[in-house]
CSV table of C-alpha atoms in Angstrom, one decimal:
chain,number,residue,atom,x,y,z
A,1,MET,CA,0.1,-20.6,-6.0
A,2,ASN,CA,-0.4,-19.7,-9.5
A,3,ILE,CA,-4.3,-20.8,-8.6
A,4,LEU,CA,-3.9,-18.0,-5.6
A,5,ARG,CA,-2.4,-15.1,-7.8
A,6,ASP,CA,-5.3,-16.1,-10.3
A,7,LYS,CA,-8.2,-15.4,-7.5
A,8,ILE,CA,-6.0,-12.3,-6.2
A,9,HIS,CA,-6.3,-10.9,-9.6
A,10,THR,CA,-10.0,-11.6,-9.8
A,11,ILE,CA,-10.6,-9.8,-6.5
A,12,GLN,CA,-8.4,-6.7,-7.8
A,13,ALA,CA,-10.7,-6.5,-10.9
A,14,ALA,CA,-13.7,-7.2,-9.1
A,15,ALA,CA,-16.2,-3.9,-9.4
A,16,THR,CA,-17.3,-4.2,-5.4
A,17,LYS,CA,-14.5,-4.2,-2.7
A,18,PRO,CA,-15.0,-5.9,0.4
A,19,SER,CA,-16.8,-3.9,3.5
A,20,ILE,CA,-15.1,-4.4,6.7
A,21,LEU,CA,-16.3,-2.6,10.2
A,22,VAL,CA,-13.4,-2.0,12.3
A,23,ILE,CA,-14.2,-1.8,15.8
A,24,GLY,CA,-11.3,-0.9,18.0
A,25,ASP,CA,-8.7,1.4,20.3
A,26,LEU,CA,-7.9,4.3,18.1
A,27,MET,CA,-4.6,6.3,19.1
A,28,LEU,CA,-2.4,8.8,17.6
A,29,ASP,CA,1.4,8.3,17.5
A,30,HIS,CA,3.5,11.3,17.7
A,31,TYR,CA,7.1,11.3,16.8
A,32,ILE,CA,9.6,13.9,17.9
A,33,ILE,CA,12.6,13.4,15.4
A,34,GLY,CA,16.0,15.7,16.1
A,35,GLY,CA,19.4,15.6,16.7
A,36,ALA,CA,21.1,14.8,20.0
A,37,THR,CA,24.9,15.9,20.5
A,38,ARG,CA,25.1,17.2,23.9
A,39,LEU,CA,24.2,16.4,27.8
A,40,SER,CA,21.6,18.8,29.5
A,41,PRO,CA,23.2,20.9,32.7
A,42,GLU,CA,20.2,20.1,34.4
A,43,ALA,CA,20.3,16.5,34.3
A,44,PRO,CA,22.3,13.8,32.7
A,45,VAL,CA,20.0,13.3,29.8
A,46,PRO,CA,20.3,14.2,25.9
A,47,ILE,CA,19.4,17.6,24.5
A,48,VAL,CA,16.9,16.8,21.7
A,49,ASN,CA,17.1,19.6,19.0
A,50,VAL,CA,14.0,18.9,17.1
A,51,LYS,CA,14.0,19.1,13.7
A,52,LYS,CA,10.7,17.4,12.6
A,53,GLU,CA,7.1,16.2,14.1
A,54,THR,CA,4.9,13.7,12.6
A,55,TYR,CA,1.7,12.6,13.4
A,56,THR,CA,0.1,8.9,12.2
A,57,LEU,CA,-2.6,6.7,13.4
A,58,GLY,CA,-1.8,3.8,16.0
A,59,GLY,CA,-4.0,0.9,17.5
A,60,ALA,CA,-6.9,0.0,15.5
A,61,GLY,CA,-5.6,3.1,13.1
A,62,ASN,CA,-3.3,1.0,11.9
A,63,VAL,CA,-5.8,-1.9,11.0
A,64,VAL,CA,-7.8,0.5,9.0
A,65,GLN,CA,-5.0,1.9,7.2
A,66,ASN,CA,-3.6,-1.4,5.9
A,67,LEU,CA,-7.1,-2.5,4.9
A,68,VAL,CA,-7.5,0.7,2.7
A,69,ALA,CA,-4.2,0.0,1.3
A,70,LEU,CA,-5.3,-3.3,0.1
A,71,GLY,CA,-8.8,-1.6,-1.2
A,72,ALA,CA,-11.4,-2.0,1.1
A,73,GLY,CA,-14.5,0.0,2.1
A,74,VAL,CA,-14.0,0.4,5.8
A,75,THR,CA,-15.9,1.9,8.8
A,76,VAL,CA,-14.5,2.5,12.0
A,77,ALA,CA,-16.1,2.7,15.4
A,78,GLY,CA,-14.5,3.4,18.9
A,79,VAL,CA,-14.3,5.9,21.4
A,80,ILE,CA,-11.8,8.7,21.4
A,81,GLY,CA,-11.4,12.1,23.7
A,82,ASP,CA,-12.8,15.3,23.1
A,83,ASP,CA,-9.6,17.4,22.2
A,84,ALA,CA,-7.2,18.2,19.6
A,85,ALA,CA,-5.9,14.6,19.1
A,86,ALA,CA,-9.4,13.6,18.5
A,87,THR,CA,-9.5,15.8,15.8
A,88,GLN,CA,-6.2,14.8,14.1
A,89,VAL,CA,-7.4,11.2,14.4
A,90,ILE,CA,-10.5,12.1,12.4
A,91,ASP,CA,-9.2,13.9,10.0
A,92,ILE,CA,-6.6,11.7,8.8
A,93,LEU,CA,-9.1,8.6,8.6
A,94,SER,CA,-11.7,10.9,6.7
A,95,GLY,CA,-8.7,11.8,4.4
A,96,GLU,CA,-8.2,8.2,3.6
A,97,GLY,CA,-12.1,8.1,2.8
A,98,VAL,CA,-13.0,6.3,5.8
A,99,ALA,CA,-16.2,6.3,7.3
A,100,VAL,CA,-16.0,7.9,10.8
A,101,ASP,CA,-19.7,8.7,12.2
A,102,THR,CA,-19.4,5.5,14.4
A,103,ILE,CA,-16.7,7.0,16.5
A,104,ILE,CA,-18.1,8.5,20.0
A,105,LYS,CA,-16.3,11.6,21.6
A,106,ASP,CA,-15.9,10.9,25.5
A,107,ASP,CA,-14.9,14.3,27.4
A,108,SER,CA,-14.1,12.5,30.3
A,109,ARG,CA,-11.0,10.9,28.7
A,110,PRO,CA,-8.0,12.2,26.3
A,111,THR,CA,-7.0,10.7,23.2
A,112,THR,CA,-4.9,8.0,23.5
A,113,VAL,CA,-1.2,9.7,22.3
A,114,LYS,CA,1.9,7.9,22.3
A,115,THR,CA,4.8,10.4,21.9
A,116,ARG,CA,8.0,9.0,21.3
A,117,VAL,CA,11.2,11.3,20.9
A,118,LEU,CA,13.9,10.0,18.5
A,119,ALA,CA,17.5,11.2,18.2
A,120,GLY,CA,18.3,10.0,14.5
A,121,SER,CA,17.0,6.4,14.5
A,122,HIS,CA,17.7,6.3,18.4
A,123,GLN,CA,14.4,6.2,20.5
A,124,LEU,CA,15.2,8.2,23.9
A,125,VAL,CA,11.9,7.7,25.6
A,126,ARG,CA,8.3,7.4,24.8
A,127,VAL,CA,5.4,9.3,26.7
A,128,ASP,CA,1.6,8.0,26.6
A,129,ARG,CA,-1.1,10.1,27.4
A,130,GLU,CA,-4.3,7.8,28.1
A,131,VAL,CA,-6.8,6.7,30.3
A,132,THR,CA,-7.3,2.5,30.5
A,133,ASP,CA,-10.4,2.7,32.8
A,134,GLU,CA,-13.7,1.1,30.7
A,135,VAL,CA,-16.2,3.3,29.0
A,136,SER,CA,-19.2,4.1,31.0
A,137,VAL,CA,-22.5,2.2,30.4
A,138,ALA,CA,-24.0,5.4,28.9
A,139,ILE,CA,-21.2,5.5,26.3
A,140,GLU,CA,-21.3,1.6,25.4
A,141,ASP,CA,-24.8,1.9,25.1
A,142,GLU,CA,-24.4,4.9,22.6
A,143,LEU,CA,-21.6,3.0,20.8
A,144,LEU,CA,-23.6,0.1,20.1
A,145,GLY,CA,-26.8,2.1,19.2
A,146,LYS,CA,-24.8,3.4,16.4
A,147,LEU,CA,-23.0,-0.2,15.6
A,148,GLU,CA,-26.2,-2.4,14.6
A,149,ALA,CA,-26.8,-0.8,11.1
A,150,GLN,CA,-23.2,-0.8,10.7
A,151,ILE,CA,-22.8,-4.5,11.5
A,152,GLU,CA,-25.8,-5.3,9.2
A,153,GLN,CA,-23.9,-3.8,6.5
A,154,ALA,CA,-20.3,-5.1,6.8
A,155,ASP,CA,-19.0,-8.1,5.4
A,156,MET,CA,-16.6,-8.6,8.1
A,157,VAL,CA,-16.3,-7.2,11.4
A,158,VAL,CA,-12.8,-6.8,13.5
A,159,LEU,CA,-12.1,-6.1,17.0
A,160,SER,CA,-9.0,-4.6,17.3
A,161,ASP,CA,-8.2,-4.4,21.1
A,162,TYR,CA,-5.6,-3.0,22.2
A,163,ASN,CA,-6.5,-2.7,26.3
A,164,LYS,CA,-7.3,0.7,26.7
A,165,GLY,CA,-10.9,0.3,27.9
A,166,LEU,CA,-13.1,-0.1,25.1
A,167,PHE,CA,-13.7,-3.8,25.0
A,168,SER,CA,-15.3,-4.7,28.3
A,169,PRO,CA,-16.4,-7.8,28.7
A,170,SER,CA,-20.2,-6.6,28.4
A,171,LEU,CA,-19.6,-4.5,25.2
A,172,THR,CA,-17.6,-7.1,23.7
A,173,GLN,CA,-20.2,-9.8,23.8
A,174,ARG,CA,-22.7,-7.3,22.6
A,175,VAL,CA,-21.0,-6.9,19.7
A,176,ILE,CA,-20.1,-10.3,19.2
A,177,LYS,CA,-23.9,-12.1,19.3
A,178,GLN,CA,-25.0,-8.8,17.3
A,179,ALA,CA,-22.6,-9.7,14.3
A,180,ASN,CA,-23.6,-13.4,14.7
A,181,LYS,CA,-27.5,-12.3,14.8
A,182,TYR,CA,-26.8,-11.3,11.3
A,183,GLY,CA,-24.5,-14.2,9.9
A,184,LYS,CA,-21.2,-11.8,9.9
A,185,LYS,CA,-17.7,-13.2,11.3
A,186,VAL,CA,-15.9,-11.6,13.9
A,187,VAL,CA,-12.2,-11.5,13.8
A,188,ILE,CA,-10.4,-10.6,16.6
A,189,ASP,CA,-6.9,-9.3,17.5
A,190,PRO,CA,-6.8,-9.8,21.4
A,191,LYS,CA,-5.3,-8.3,24.2
A,192,GLY,CA,-5.2,-8.9,28.2
A,193,LEU,CA,-5.9,-12.4,29.9
A,194,ASN,CA,-9.6,-12.5,29.8
A,195,TYR,CA,-10.1,-14.6,26.5
A,196,GLU,CA,-13.7,-15.7,27.6
A,197,LYS,CA,-14.9,-11.9,26.6
A,198,TYR,CA,-14.2,-13.1,23.0
A,199,LYS,CA,-16.9,-16.2,23.0
A,200,GLY,CA,-18.7,-16.7,20.1
A,201,ALA,CA,-15.9,-15.3,17.5
A,202,PHE,CA,-14.9,-16.9,14.4
A,203,ILE,CA,-11.2,-16.3,14.6
A,204,ILE,CA,-8.7,-14.9,17.1
A,205,LYS,CA,-5.1,-14.1,16.2
A,206,PRO,CA,-3.1,-13.7,19.5
A,207,ASN,CA,0.9,-13.8,19.0
A,208,ARG,CA,2.8,-16.2,20.8
A,209,LYS,CA,3.3,-14.3,23.6
A,210,GLU,CA,-0.4,-13.4,24.3
A,211,LEU,CA,-1.4,-16.9,23.7
A,212,ILE,CA,1.2,-18.1,26.8
A,213,GLU,CA,-0.1,-15.7,28.9
A,214,ALA,CA,-4.0,-16.1,28.2
A,215,ALA,CA,-3.6,-19.8,28.4
A,216,LYS,CA,-1.6,-19.7,31.6
A,217,VAL,CA,1.1,-22.2,30.3
A,218,GLU,CA,4.9,-21.7,30.8
A,219,LYS,CA,6.2,-21.4,27.4
A,220,ALA,CA,4.8,-22.6,24.3
A,221,ASN,CA,8.0,-23.1,22.0
A,222,SER,CA,7.0,-26.4,19.9
A,223,ILE,CA,3.9,-27.2,17.6
A,224,GLU,CA,2.6,-29.7,20.5
A,225,SER,CA,2.7,-27.0,23.4
A,226,LEU,CA,1.0,-24.4,21.1
A,227,GLN,CA,-1.7,-26.7,20.5
A,228,GLN,CA,-2.2,-27.3,24.3
A,229,ALA,CA,-2.3,-23.8,24.9
A,230,ALA,CA,-4.6,-23.3,22.1
A,231,LYS,CA,-6.7,-26.1,23.4
A,232,VAL,CA,-7.5,-23.9,26.7
A,233,ILE,CA,-8.2,-20.7,24.6
A,234,PHE,CA,-10.6,-23.2,22.6
A,235,GLU,CA,-12.5,-24.2,25.6
A,236,GLN,CA,-13.0,-20.8,26.6
A,237,THR,CA,-14.2,-19.1,23.6
A,238,ASN,CA,-15.6,-21.6,21.1
A,239,THR,CA,-14.0,-20.0,18.2
A,240,ASP,CA,-13.6,-21.4,15.4
A,241,TYR,CA,-9.9,-21.0,14.6
A,242,LEU,CA,-6.9,-19.8,16.2
A,243,VAL,CA,-4.5,-17.8,14.0
A,244,ILE,CA,-1.1,-17.5,16.1
A,245,THR,CA,1.8,-15.2,14.8
A,246,LEU,CA,5.0,-16.5,15.5
A,247,SER,CA,7.0,-13.1,14.5
A,248,GLU,CA,10.2,-14.5,12.3
A,249,GLU,CA,8.9,-18.4,12.2
A,250,GLY,CA,5.4,-17.2,10.3
A,251,MET,CA,2.0,-18.2,11.5
A,252,LEU,CA,0.1,-21.0,12.7
A,253,ILE,CA,-4.0,-21.9,12.1
A,254,ILE,CA,-5.3,-24.1,14.7
A,255,ASP,CA,-9.1,-25.5,14.9
A,256,GLU,CA,-10.0,-27.9,17.2
A,257,LEU,CA,-8.6,-30.8,15.0
A,258,ALA,CA,-5.9,-29.7,13.2
A,259,TYR,CA,-3.1,-27.4,12.1
A,260,LYS,CA,-1.4,-25.7,9.6
A,261,LEU,CA,2.1,-24.3,9.9
A,262,LEU,CA,3.0,-21.4,7.2
A,263,PRO,CA,6.6,-20.4,7.2
A,264,VAL,CA,7.6,-16.7,6.8
A,265,LYS,CA,7.7,-15.1,3.6
A,266,ALA,CA,10.5,-12.7,4.5
A,267,THR,CA,14.3,-13.3,3.8
A,268,GLU,CA,15.3,-10.0,5.7
A,269,VAL,CA,13.3,-8.6,8.8
A,270,PHE,CA,14.5,-5.0,9.5
A,271,ASP,CA,11.4,-4.4,11.7
A,272,VAL,CA,8.3,-6.4,13.2
A,273,THR,CA,6.3,-3.3,14.1
A,274,GLY,CA,3.1,-3.5,12.8
A,275,ALA,CA,2.9,-6.8,10.8
A,276,GLY,CA,0.5,-8.1,13.3
A,277,ASP,CA,-2.0,-5.4,12.2
A,278,THR,CA,-1.0,-6.2,8.1
A,279,VAL,CA,-1.5,-9.8,9.2
A,280,LEU,CA,-5.0,-9.4,10.5
A,281,ALA,CA,-6.3,-6.9,7.5
A,282,ALA,CA,-5.0,-8.9,4.7
A,283,MET,CA,-6.4,-12.2,6.3
A,284,VAL,CA,-9.9,-10.3,6.8
A,285,TYR,CA,-9.8,-8.4,3.8
A,286,PHE,CA,-9.0,-11.6,1.4
A,287,MET,CA,-11.8,-13.9,3.4
A,288,ALA,CA,-14.4,-11.0,3.0
A,289,ALA,CA,-13.6,-11.2,-0.7
A,290,GLY,CA,-14.7,-15.2,-0.6
A,291,LEU,CA,-11.3,-16.9,0.0
A,292,ASN,CA,-10.8,-19.4,2.5
A,293,ILE,CA,-8.8,-19.0,5.6
A,294,GLU,CA,-5.7,-21.1,4.5
A,295,GLU,CA,-5.7,-19.0,1.6
A,296,ALA,CA,-6.2,-15.6,3.3
A,297,CYS,CA,-3.2,-16.2,5.3
A,298,GLU,CA,-0.8,-17.3,3.0
A,299,ILE,CA,-1.8,-14.1,1.4
A,300,ALA,CA,-1.2,-12.5,4.6
A,301,ASN,CA,2.1,-13.9,5.1
A,302,HIS,CA,3.1,-12.5,2.0
A,303,ALA,CA,1.8,-9.3,2.8
A,304,ALA,CA,3.8,-9.5,6.2
A,305,ALA,CA,7.1,-10.2,4.4
A,306,ILE,CA,6.6,-6.8,2.6
A,307,VAL,CA,6.1,-4.7,5.5
A,308,ILE,CA,8.9,-6.5,7.8
A,309,ARG,CA,11.8,-5.3,5.4
A,310,GLN,CA,10.5,-1.8,6.0
A,311,VAL,CA,11.2,0.6,9.2
A,312,GLY,CA,8.3,1.4,11.2
A,313,SER,CA,4.6,0.6,10.8
A,314,ALA,CA,3.7,0.2,7.3
A,315,SER,CA,1.1,-1.6,4.6
A,316,ALA,CA,1.3,-3.6,1.6
A,317,THR,CA,-0.7,-3.3,-1.5
A,318,ILE,CA,-2.3,-6.0,-3.7
A,319,ASP,CA,0.2,-5.0,-6.4
A,320,GLU,CA,3.0,-5.4,-4.1
A,321,ILE,CA,1.5,-9.0,-2.8
A,322,ILE,CA,1.5,-10.5,-6.2
A,323,ALA,CA,5.0,-9.1,-6.8
A,324,ASP,CA,5.8,-10.7,-3.6
A,325,MET,CA,4.2,-13.8,-4.6
A,326,GLU,CA,6.0,-14.1,-7.9
A,327,LYS,CA,9.5,-13.4,-6.6
A,328,SER,CA,8.9,-16.0,-4.3
């Protein structure tokens, strides 16, 4: 652990920081927060007296913010609407120093917005504004035209798939092939059941539920059954590694020959929201900085422990990770 901590200090002190390209489904999380003390006379629902509203990045934006918190240089690519929410997404990203030239506005679809109405800390309802149809061939071609230079310059490429229509099989394959052409490793946070579209990626990072569904197995509650499920995905994708997040049990690194279980580092768990994005960001950042997959996942496990002690999506800094490692 001391050796790993020394490596982190060296990375932190380096003059150049890893450059990461995040391609993904960008969305806005909108929170309406207030108090509810009475029911409406119109229907049996609470009346919320609004005290405040907040907007934060959701989806792939959460991965981006986690990478920024670690100190990475980040470029983000994706498709949003041509609306007020799109302006907010661009403004938040630009304010964090993220390059946004590869984000395309598509006036045929809205920017995905998830509105949550909360009375105190109790969520009453969630309202989604979105279109999840695949992006058009014209938009796909425009995005890929802009991506080639970004892929060539990046240290690593992340695909953050939230199943909102960006990652059609053709676009996903074209991106992976372009990255492989330039010798850039692709790390994927998957969604949906079609993992064949991820063929050629370096790492795929599902959680247990996503793996079970994609591999079409009934359950995977032991290491052996997880390995069996993983075997199905290896056959579909030829990926080098699967990193399976197991919530409060930690994470499992599997390749075709072996596995390593990394137990969870958190002593308290308040909220696992966004922890998968934190794991993804930390893993990619430290691999781009030269560490191997086991070292990067060990650090990512500490980063996850930090964020699940907090309520809501959060991110971890390198100083916090080092402090957590010293504590444990």
